[in-house]
């Protein structure tokens, strides 16, 4: 069974930030600067955590996994915004 996760990260080094961003592109949809929405099985979650564990500096960086519950039966994604309106990102993002 897949669950929805928000994966949010705060990475202190630009090189590691780019690596985390590239890794996360393989797991979910990029929502905002350092936030991805992912539909993952428990095995996907383990694989994602292990991949990120090898990239981040454990005393300087942080990655949060917010479990939003089962993916099935959730209906359409509902995202509301405060401030600038939310726009879905369909184009690939380039991190410099």
Short mmCIF file of C-alpha atoms in Angstrom, two decimals:
data_model
loop_
_atom_site.label_atom_id
_atom_site.label_comp_id
_atom_site.label_asym_id
_atom_site.label_seq_id
_atom_site.Cartn_x
_atom_site.Cartn_y
_atom_site.Cartn_z
CA UNK A 1 0.00 0.00 0.00
CA UNK A 2 1.30 3.42 -0.91
CA UNK A 3 1.18 6.40 1.42
CA UNK A 4 1.52 10.06 0.62
CA UNK A 5 4.47 11.90 2.10
CA UNK A 6 5.68 15.44 2.13
CA UNK A 7 9.45 15.35 2.09
CA UNK A 8 10.93 18.67 3.21
CA UNK A 9 14.62 19.37 3.47
CA UNK A 10 16.97 22.04 4.74
CA UNK A 11 20.47 21.45 3.37
CA UNK A 12 23.35 23.69 4.42
CA UNK A 13 25.63 23.07 1.43
CA UNK A 14 24.73 23.89 -2.20
CA UNK A 15 26.42 20.77 -3.61
CA UNK A 16 24.52 18.48 -1.24
CA UNK A 17 21.32 20.48 -1.91
CA UNK A 18 21.62 19.74 -5.64
CA UNK A 19 22.23 16.06 -4.94
CA UNK A 20 19.22 15.83 -2.63
CA UNK A 21 17.05 17.61 -5.22
CA UNK A 22 18.18 15.23 -7.97
CA UNK A 23 17.57 12.21 -5.76
CA UNK A 24 14.10 13.38 -4.77
CA UNK A 25 13.09 13.84 -8.40
CA UNK A 26 13.11 10.06 -8.60
CA UNK A 27 10.57 9.70 -5.82
CA UNK A 28 7.90 12.34 -6.23
CA UNK A 29 6.56 15.65 -7.45
CA UNK A 30 8.43 18.86 -6.75
CA UNK A 31 5.99 21.26 -5.06
CA UNK A 32 8.10 24.12 -3.78
CA UNK A 33 11.80 24.97 -3.29
CA UNK A 34 12.66 22.12 -0.93
CA UNK A 35 9.40 20.21 -0.75
CA UNK A 36 8.34 17.11 -2.64
CA UNK A 37 5.09 15.16 -2.51
CA UNK A 38 5.73 11.44 -2.86
CA UNK A 39 3.51 8.37 -3.12
CA UNK A 40 5.69 5.66 -1.63
CA UNK A 41 5.45 2.08 -0.46
CA UNK A 42 7.27 1.21 2.76
CA UNK A 43 10.09 -0.19 0.59
CA UNK A 44 10.27 3.06 -1.42
CA UNK A 45 10.48 5.01 1.83
CA UNK A 46 13.37 2.88 3.08
CA UNK A 47 15.18 3.23 -0.25
CA UNK A 48 14.62 7.02 -0.28
CA UNK A 49 15.83 7.43 3.31
CA UNK A 50 18.91 5.32 2.62
CA UNK A 51 19.76 7.29 -0.52
CA UNK A 52 19.39 10.61 1.31
CA UNK A 53 21.30 9.26 4.31
CA UNK A 54 24.28 8.85 2.00
CA UNK A 55 24.05 12.43 0.73
CA UNK A 56 23.32 14.65 3.70
CA UNK A 57 25.63 15.80 6.46
CA UNK A 58 23.91 14.53 9.58
CA UNK A 59 24.96 17.43 11.83
CA UNK A 60 24.23 20.24 9.35
CA UNK A 61 21.25 19.10 7.27
CA UNK A 62 17.71 17.98 7.98
CA UNK A 63 15.15 16.01 5.97
CA UNK A 64 11.59 15.67 7.28
CA UNK A 65 9.16 12.97 6.14
CA UNK A 66 5.53 13.91 6.83
CA UNK A 67 3.19 10.95 6.42
CA UNK A 68 -0.15 12.16 5.04
CA UNK A 69 -1.74 8.72 5.14
CA UNK A 70 -2.74 6.17 2.51
CA UNK A 71 -2.65 7.34 -1.11
CA UNK A 72 -5.72 5.36 -2.11
CA UNK A 73 -9.05 7.03 -1.61
CA UNK A 74 -7.56 10.48 -1.13
CA UNK A 75 -9.18 11.84 -4.28
CA UNK A 76 -7.65 14.72 -6.16
CA UNK A 77 -4.69 16.54 -4.70
CA UNK A 78 -5.95 19.63 -2.93
CA UNK A 79 -3.36 22.29 -2.31
CA UNK A 80 -4.30 25.76 -1.23
CA UNK A 81 -1.92 28.65 -0.96
CA UNK A 82 -1.57 31.76 1.13
CA UNK A 83 0.20 34.59 -0.68
CA UNK A 84 1.27 33.82 -4.23
CA UNK A 85 -1.05 31.28 -5.86
CA UNK A 86 0.11 27.67 -6.12
CA UNK A 87 1.04 26.64 -9.65
CA UNK A 88 1.84 23.07 -10.54
CA UNK A 89 5.38 22.64 -11.77
CA UNK A 90 5.39 20.61 -14.96
CA UNK A 91 8.69 21.78 -16.36
CA UNK A 92 11.95 20.38 -15.01
CA UNK A 93 13.61 22.62 -12.46
CA UNK A 94 17.19 23.65 -12.76
CA UNK A 95 19.15 24.12 -9.57
CA UNK A 96 22.30 26.15 -10.04
#
